[in-house]
Coordinates of C-alpha atoms and ligand atoms in Angstrom, one line a residue:
X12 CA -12.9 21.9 -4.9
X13 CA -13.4 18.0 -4.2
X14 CA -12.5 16.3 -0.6
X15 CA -13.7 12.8 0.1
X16 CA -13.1 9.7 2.2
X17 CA -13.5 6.1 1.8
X18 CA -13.2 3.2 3.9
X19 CA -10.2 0.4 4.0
X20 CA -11.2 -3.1 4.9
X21 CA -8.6 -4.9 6.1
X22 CA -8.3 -8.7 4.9
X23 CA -7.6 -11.5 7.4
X24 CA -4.1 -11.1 9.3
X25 CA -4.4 -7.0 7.4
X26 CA -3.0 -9.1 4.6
X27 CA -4.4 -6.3 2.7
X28 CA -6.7 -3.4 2.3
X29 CA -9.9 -2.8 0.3
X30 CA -11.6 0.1 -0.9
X31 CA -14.9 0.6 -3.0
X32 CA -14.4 2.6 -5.9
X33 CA -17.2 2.9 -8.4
X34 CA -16.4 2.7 -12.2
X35 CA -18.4 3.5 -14.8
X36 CA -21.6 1.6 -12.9
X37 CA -19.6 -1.2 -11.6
X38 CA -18.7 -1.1 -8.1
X39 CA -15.3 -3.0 -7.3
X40 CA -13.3 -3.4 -4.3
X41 CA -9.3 -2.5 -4.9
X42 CA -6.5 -2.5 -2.9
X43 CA -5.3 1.0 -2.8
X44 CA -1.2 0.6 -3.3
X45 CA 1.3 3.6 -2.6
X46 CA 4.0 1.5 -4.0
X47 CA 2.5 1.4 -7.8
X48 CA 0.5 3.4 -10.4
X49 CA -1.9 1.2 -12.3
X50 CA -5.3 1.1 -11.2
X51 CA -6.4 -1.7 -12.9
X52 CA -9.7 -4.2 -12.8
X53 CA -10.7 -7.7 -13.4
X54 CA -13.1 -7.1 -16.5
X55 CA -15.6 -8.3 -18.6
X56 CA -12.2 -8.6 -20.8
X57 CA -10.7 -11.7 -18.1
X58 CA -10.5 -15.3 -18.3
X59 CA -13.6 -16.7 -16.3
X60 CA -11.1 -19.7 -15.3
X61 CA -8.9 -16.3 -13.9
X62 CA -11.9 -13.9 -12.4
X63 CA -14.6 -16.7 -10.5
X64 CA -15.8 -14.7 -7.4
X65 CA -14.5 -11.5 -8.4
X66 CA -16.5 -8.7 -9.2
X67 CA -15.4 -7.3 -12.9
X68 CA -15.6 -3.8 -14.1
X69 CA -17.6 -3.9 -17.6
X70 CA -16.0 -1.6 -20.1
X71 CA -18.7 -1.3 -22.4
X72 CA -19.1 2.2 -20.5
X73 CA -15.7 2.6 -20.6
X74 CA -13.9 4.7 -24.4
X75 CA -11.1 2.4 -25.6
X76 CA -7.7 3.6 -25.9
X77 CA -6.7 2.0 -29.3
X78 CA -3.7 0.2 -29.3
X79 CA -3.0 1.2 -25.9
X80 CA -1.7 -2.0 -23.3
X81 CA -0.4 -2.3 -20.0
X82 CA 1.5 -4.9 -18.1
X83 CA 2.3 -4.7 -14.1
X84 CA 4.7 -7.0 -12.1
X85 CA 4.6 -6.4 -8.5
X86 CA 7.5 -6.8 -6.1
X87 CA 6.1 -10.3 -4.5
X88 CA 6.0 -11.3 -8.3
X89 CA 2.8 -11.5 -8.8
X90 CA 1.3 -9.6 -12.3
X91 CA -1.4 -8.4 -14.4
X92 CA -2.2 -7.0 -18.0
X93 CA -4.3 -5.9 -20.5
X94 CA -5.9 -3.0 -22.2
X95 CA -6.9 0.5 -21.4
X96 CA -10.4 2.2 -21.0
X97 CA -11.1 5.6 -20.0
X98 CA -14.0 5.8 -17.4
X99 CA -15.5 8.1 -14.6
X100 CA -14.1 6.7 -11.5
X101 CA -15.5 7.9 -8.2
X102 CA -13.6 7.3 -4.8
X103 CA -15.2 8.6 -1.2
X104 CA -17.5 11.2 -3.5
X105 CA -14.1 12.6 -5.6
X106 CA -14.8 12.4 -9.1
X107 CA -12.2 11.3 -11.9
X108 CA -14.7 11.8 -15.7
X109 CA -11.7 10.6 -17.3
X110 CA -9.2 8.1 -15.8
X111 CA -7.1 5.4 -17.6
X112 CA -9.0 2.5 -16.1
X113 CA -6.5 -0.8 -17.3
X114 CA -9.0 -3.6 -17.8
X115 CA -7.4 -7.1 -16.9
X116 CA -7.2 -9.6 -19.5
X117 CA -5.0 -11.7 -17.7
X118 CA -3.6 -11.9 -13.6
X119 CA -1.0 -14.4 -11.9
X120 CA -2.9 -16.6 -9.6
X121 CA -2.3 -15.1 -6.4
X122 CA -4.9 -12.2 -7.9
X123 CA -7.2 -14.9 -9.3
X124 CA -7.3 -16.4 -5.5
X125 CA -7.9 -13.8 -3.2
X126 CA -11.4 -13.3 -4.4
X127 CA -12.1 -9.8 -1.9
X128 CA -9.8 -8.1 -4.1
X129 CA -10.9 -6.9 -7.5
X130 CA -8.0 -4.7 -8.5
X131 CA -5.7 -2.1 -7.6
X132 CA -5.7 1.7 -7.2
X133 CA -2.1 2.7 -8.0
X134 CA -1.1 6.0 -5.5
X135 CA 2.5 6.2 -6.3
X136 CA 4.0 8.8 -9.0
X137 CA 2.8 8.3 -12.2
X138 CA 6.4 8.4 -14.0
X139 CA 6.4 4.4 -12.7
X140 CA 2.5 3.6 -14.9
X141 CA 3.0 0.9 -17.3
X142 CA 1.0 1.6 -19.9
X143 CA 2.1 2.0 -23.3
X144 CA 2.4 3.8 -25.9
X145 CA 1.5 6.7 -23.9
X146 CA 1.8 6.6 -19.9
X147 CA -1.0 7.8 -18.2
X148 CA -1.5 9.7 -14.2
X149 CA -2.9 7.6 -11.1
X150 CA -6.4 8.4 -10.0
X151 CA -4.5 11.1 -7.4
X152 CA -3.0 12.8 -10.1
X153 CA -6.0 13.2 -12.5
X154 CA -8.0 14.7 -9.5
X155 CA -5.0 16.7 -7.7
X156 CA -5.9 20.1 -9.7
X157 CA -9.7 19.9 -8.5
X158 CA -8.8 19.1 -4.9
X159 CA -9.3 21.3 -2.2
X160 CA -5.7 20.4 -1.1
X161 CA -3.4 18.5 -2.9
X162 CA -2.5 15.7 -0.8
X163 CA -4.3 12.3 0.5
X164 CA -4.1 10.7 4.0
X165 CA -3.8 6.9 5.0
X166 CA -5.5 5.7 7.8
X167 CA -5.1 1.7 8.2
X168 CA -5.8 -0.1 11.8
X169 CA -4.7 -3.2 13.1
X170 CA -8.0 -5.7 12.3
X171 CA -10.1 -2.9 11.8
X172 CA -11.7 -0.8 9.5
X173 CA -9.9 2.3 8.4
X174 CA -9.5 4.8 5.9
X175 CA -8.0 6.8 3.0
X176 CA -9.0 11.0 2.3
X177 CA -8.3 12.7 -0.5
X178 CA -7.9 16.7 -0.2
X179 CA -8.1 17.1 3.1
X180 CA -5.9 16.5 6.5
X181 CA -8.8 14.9 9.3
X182 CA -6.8 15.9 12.7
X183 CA -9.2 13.9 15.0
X184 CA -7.2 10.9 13.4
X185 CA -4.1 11.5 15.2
X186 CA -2.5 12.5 18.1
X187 CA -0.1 15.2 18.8
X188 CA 1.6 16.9 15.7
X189 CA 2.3 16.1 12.0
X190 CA 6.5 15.4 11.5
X191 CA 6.8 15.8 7.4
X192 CA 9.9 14.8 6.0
X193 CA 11.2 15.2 2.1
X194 CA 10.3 12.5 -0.6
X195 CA 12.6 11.4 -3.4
X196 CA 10.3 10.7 -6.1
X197 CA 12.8 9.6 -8.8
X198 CA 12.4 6.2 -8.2
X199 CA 8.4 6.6 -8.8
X200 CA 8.1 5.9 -4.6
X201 CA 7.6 7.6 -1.8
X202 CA 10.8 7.6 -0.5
X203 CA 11.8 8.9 2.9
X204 CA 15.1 8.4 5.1
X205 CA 14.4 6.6 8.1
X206 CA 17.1 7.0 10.9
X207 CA 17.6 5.0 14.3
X208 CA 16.0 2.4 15.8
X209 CA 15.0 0.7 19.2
X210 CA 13.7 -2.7 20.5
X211 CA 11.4 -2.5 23.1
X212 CA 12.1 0.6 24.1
X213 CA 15.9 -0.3 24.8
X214 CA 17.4 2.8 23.2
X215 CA 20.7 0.8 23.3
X216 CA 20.4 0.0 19.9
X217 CA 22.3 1.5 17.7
X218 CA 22.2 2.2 13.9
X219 CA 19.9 3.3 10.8
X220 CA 17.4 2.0 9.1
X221 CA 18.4 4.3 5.9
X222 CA 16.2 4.5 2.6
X223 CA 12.7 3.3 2.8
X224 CA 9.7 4.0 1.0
X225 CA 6.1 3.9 2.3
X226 CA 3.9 0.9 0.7
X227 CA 0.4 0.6 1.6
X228 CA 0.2 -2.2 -1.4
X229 CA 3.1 -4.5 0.8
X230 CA 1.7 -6.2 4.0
X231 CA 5.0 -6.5 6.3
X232 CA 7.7 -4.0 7.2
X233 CA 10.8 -4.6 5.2
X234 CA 14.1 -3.8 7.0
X235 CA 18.0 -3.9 6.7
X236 CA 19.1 -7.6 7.8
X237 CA 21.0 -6.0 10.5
X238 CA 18.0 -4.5 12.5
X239 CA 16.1 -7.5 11.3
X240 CA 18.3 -9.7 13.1
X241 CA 18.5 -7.2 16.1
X242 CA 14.4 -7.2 16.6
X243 CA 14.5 -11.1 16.8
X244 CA 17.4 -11.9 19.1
X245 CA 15.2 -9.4 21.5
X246 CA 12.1 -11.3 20.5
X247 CA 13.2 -15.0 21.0
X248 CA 12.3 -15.6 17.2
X249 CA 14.1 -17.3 14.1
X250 CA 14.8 -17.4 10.7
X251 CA 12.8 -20.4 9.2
X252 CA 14.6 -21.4 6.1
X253 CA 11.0 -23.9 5.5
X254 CA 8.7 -20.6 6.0
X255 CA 11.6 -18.4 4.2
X256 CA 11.1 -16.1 6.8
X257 CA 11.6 -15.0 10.7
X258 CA 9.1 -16.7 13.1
X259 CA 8.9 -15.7 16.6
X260 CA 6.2 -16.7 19.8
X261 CA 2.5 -15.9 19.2
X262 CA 2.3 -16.1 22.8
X263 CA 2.3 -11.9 22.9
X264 CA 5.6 -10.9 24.6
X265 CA 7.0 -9.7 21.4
X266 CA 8.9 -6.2 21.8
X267 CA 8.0 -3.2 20.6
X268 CA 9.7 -1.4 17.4
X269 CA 10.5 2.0 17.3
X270 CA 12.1 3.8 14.7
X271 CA 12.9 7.4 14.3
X272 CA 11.6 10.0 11.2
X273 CA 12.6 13.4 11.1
X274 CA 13.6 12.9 14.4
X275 CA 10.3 11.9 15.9
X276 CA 9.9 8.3 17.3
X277 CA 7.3 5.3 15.7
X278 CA 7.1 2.6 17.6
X279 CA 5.5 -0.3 16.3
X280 CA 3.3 -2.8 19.2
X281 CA 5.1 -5.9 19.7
X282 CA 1.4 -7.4 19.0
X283 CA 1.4 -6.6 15.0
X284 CA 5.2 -7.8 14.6
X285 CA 3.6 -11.6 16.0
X286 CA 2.0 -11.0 12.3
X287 CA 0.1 -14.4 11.8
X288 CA 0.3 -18.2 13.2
X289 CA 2.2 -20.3 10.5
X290 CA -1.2 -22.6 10.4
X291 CA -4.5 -22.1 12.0
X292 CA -3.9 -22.5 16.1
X293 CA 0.0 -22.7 15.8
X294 CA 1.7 -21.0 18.8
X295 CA 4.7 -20.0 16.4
X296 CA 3.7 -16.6 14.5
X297 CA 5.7 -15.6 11.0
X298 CA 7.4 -12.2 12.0
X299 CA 6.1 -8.7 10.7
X300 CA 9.4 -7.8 9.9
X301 CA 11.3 -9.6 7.7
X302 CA 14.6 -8.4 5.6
X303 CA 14.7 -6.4 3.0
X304 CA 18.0 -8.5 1.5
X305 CA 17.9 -7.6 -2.2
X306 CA 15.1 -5.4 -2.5
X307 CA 17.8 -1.9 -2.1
X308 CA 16.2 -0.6 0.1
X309 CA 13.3 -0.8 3.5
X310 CA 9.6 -1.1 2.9
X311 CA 7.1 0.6 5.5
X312 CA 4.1 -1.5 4.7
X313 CA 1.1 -2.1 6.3
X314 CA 2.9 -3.4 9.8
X315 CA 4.0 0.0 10.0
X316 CA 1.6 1.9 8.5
X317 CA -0.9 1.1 10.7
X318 CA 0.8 2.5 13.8
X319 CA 0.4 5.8 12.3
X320 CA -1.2 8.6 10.5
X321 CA 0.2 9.5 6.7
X322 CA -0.1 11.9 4.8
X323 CA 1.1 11.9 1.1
X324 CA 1.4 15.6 0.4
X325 CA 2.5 17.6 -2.9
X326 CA 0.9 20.1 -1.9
X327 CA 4.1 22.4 -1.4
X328 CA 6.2 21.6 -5.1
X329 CA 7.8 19.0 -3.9
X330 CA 6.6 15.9 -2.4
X331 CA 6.8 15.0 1.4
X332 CA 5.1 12.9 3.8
X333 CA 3.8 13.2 7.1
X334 CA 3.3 11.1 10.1
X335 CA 2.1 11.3 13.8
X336 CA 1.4 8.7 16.3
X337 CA -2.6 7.6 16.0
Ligands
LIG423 O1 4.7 -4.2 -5.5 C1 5.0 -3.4 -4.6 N1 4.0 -2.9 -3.8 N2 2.7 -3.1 -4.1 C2 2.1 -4.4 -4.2 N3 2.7 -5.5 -3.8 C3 1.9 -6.6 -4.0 C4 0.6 -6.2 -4.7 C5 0.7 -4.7 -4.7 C6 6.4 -3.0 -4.3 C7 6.8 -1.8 -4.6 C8 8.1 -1.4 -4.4 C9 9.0 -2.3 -3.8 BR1 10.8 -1.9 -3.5 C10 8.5 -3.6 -3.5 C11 7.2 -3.9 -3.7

């Protein structure tokens, strides 16, 4: 049975996370995303004007899928398309021979700019992969029969290096037990109820946080207005209509966030919620939480992922996730 791990680099601010994955022989760095289920490349196959500074995965080793084509748009509106290769993919050591590798022939700019990221690694439920005519599994599903255990474990760290595992649970990365709670899956997500909440550890607050799912791919935490609103009249911070967002004090007295799941507390340092000054050496931060006002339901991105330990588990029919305090 295969087990591996592999390391995630976090961007500036943890904008995002990057992973080397080797395909075919070209090594890339992609952003390993719970909330989609393309992996996809720049390529040999992409716009120089598009791919400067990137590296591209060539798919002259790859098999082409004839006809086959795929197009992504991700929930901060940036996209990607293009056609479909089948290639050995190899993440920490675990082996794919044959996954749908979606060569980029064309990505929005955003994609085209930040030049650390050469793709993505899609890690929610395949049911939500774009390509057509036939839809095809996510690296985690092409491997989960030849894993020791089905599941894989996120491991991200405020402005350090972290990591993902595939097959296996690594218990020195947390503290204290595991609290698994039930995934819907319908929506193609991993989607969890989160239940009440606290600022700074004033367990006067009342209320839910409701339906969330668990992004690694989205860099803030995404919550109902009305805790939204709660966290900042706590923290001394506003909404900015200019920024299009809450800003709060850098200066480090943000509170704390804590919310519960499956009746355990997460609480969320007051130091990764003062997310990133609005320009270099601005005293004014824009806020790691922000509302989820349209969306339907909460994000946990990388804000809150990085405060604990997941695990994405099917290991047991149906899908759950766990967390625990790191
Ligand atoms: O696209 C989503 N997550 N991944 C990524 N974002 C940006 C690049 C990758 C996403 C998924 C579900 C919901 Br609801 C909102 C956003």
């Amino acid at each position: 049975a295969q087990s591996g791990e592999v390391a995630a680099d976090p961007q500036q601010y943890d904008q995002a996370y990057l992973s080397p994955v080797t395909i075919g022989n070209s090594e890339l760095m992609l952003d390993f995303d719970t909330g989609s289920a393309d992996l996809w490349a720049f390529s040999n196959e992409t716009p120089a004007s598009q791919s400067q500074g990137h590296e591209r995965y060539d798919s002259a080793t790859g098999t082409e899928l004839d006809g086959y084509s795929w197009s992504i748009t991700y929930g901060d509106q940036s996209g990607a398309g293009g056609n479909v290769y089948t290639d050995k993919v190899v993440v920490g050591g675990v082996t794919a021979t044959r996954q749908a590798v979606e060569a980029a022939t064309s990505v929005s700019a955003s994609f085209s700019q930040n030049i650390d990221s050469d793709g993505l690694l899609g890690l929610a439920f395949s049911s939500i992969n774009t390509v057509q005519p036939r839809q095809q599994t996510t690296f985690f599903d092409t491997v989960r029969p030849t894993l020791a255990k089905a599941l894989f474990t996120c491991d991200l760290r405020q402005g350090d290096a972290g990591s993902y595992t595939f097959g296996y649970i690594d218990s020195s990365k947390y503290q204290g037990t595991v609290t698994y709670v039930p995934v819907d899956d319908s929506q193609g997500f991993w989607q969890f109820t989160a239940g009440g909440y606290s600022v700074g550890g004033d367990n006067a607050t009342s209320g839910s946080v409701g339906t969330a799912i668990a992004d690694t791919g989205t860099s803030l935490l995404y919550l109902p207005a009305a805790v939204t609103k709660a966290y900042y009249e706590q923290a001394g911070g506003r909404y900015d209509n200019q920024q299009g967002g809450y800003t709060l004090p850098c200066n480090g007295g943000a509170p704390d966030f804590s919310v519960a799941i499956g009746g355990k507390t997460f609480t969320v340092p007051g130091s990764y919620i003062a997310y990133a000054p609005l320009t270099t050496g601005s005293s004014t931060c824009f806020g790691g939480i922000q509302p989820d006002t349209g969306i339907g339901f909460s994000i946990f991105g990388d804000v809150f992922l990085k405060a604990v330990y997941a695990i994405f588990d099917v290991s047991q029919g149906s899908p759950r996730l766990g967390f625990a305090a790191q």
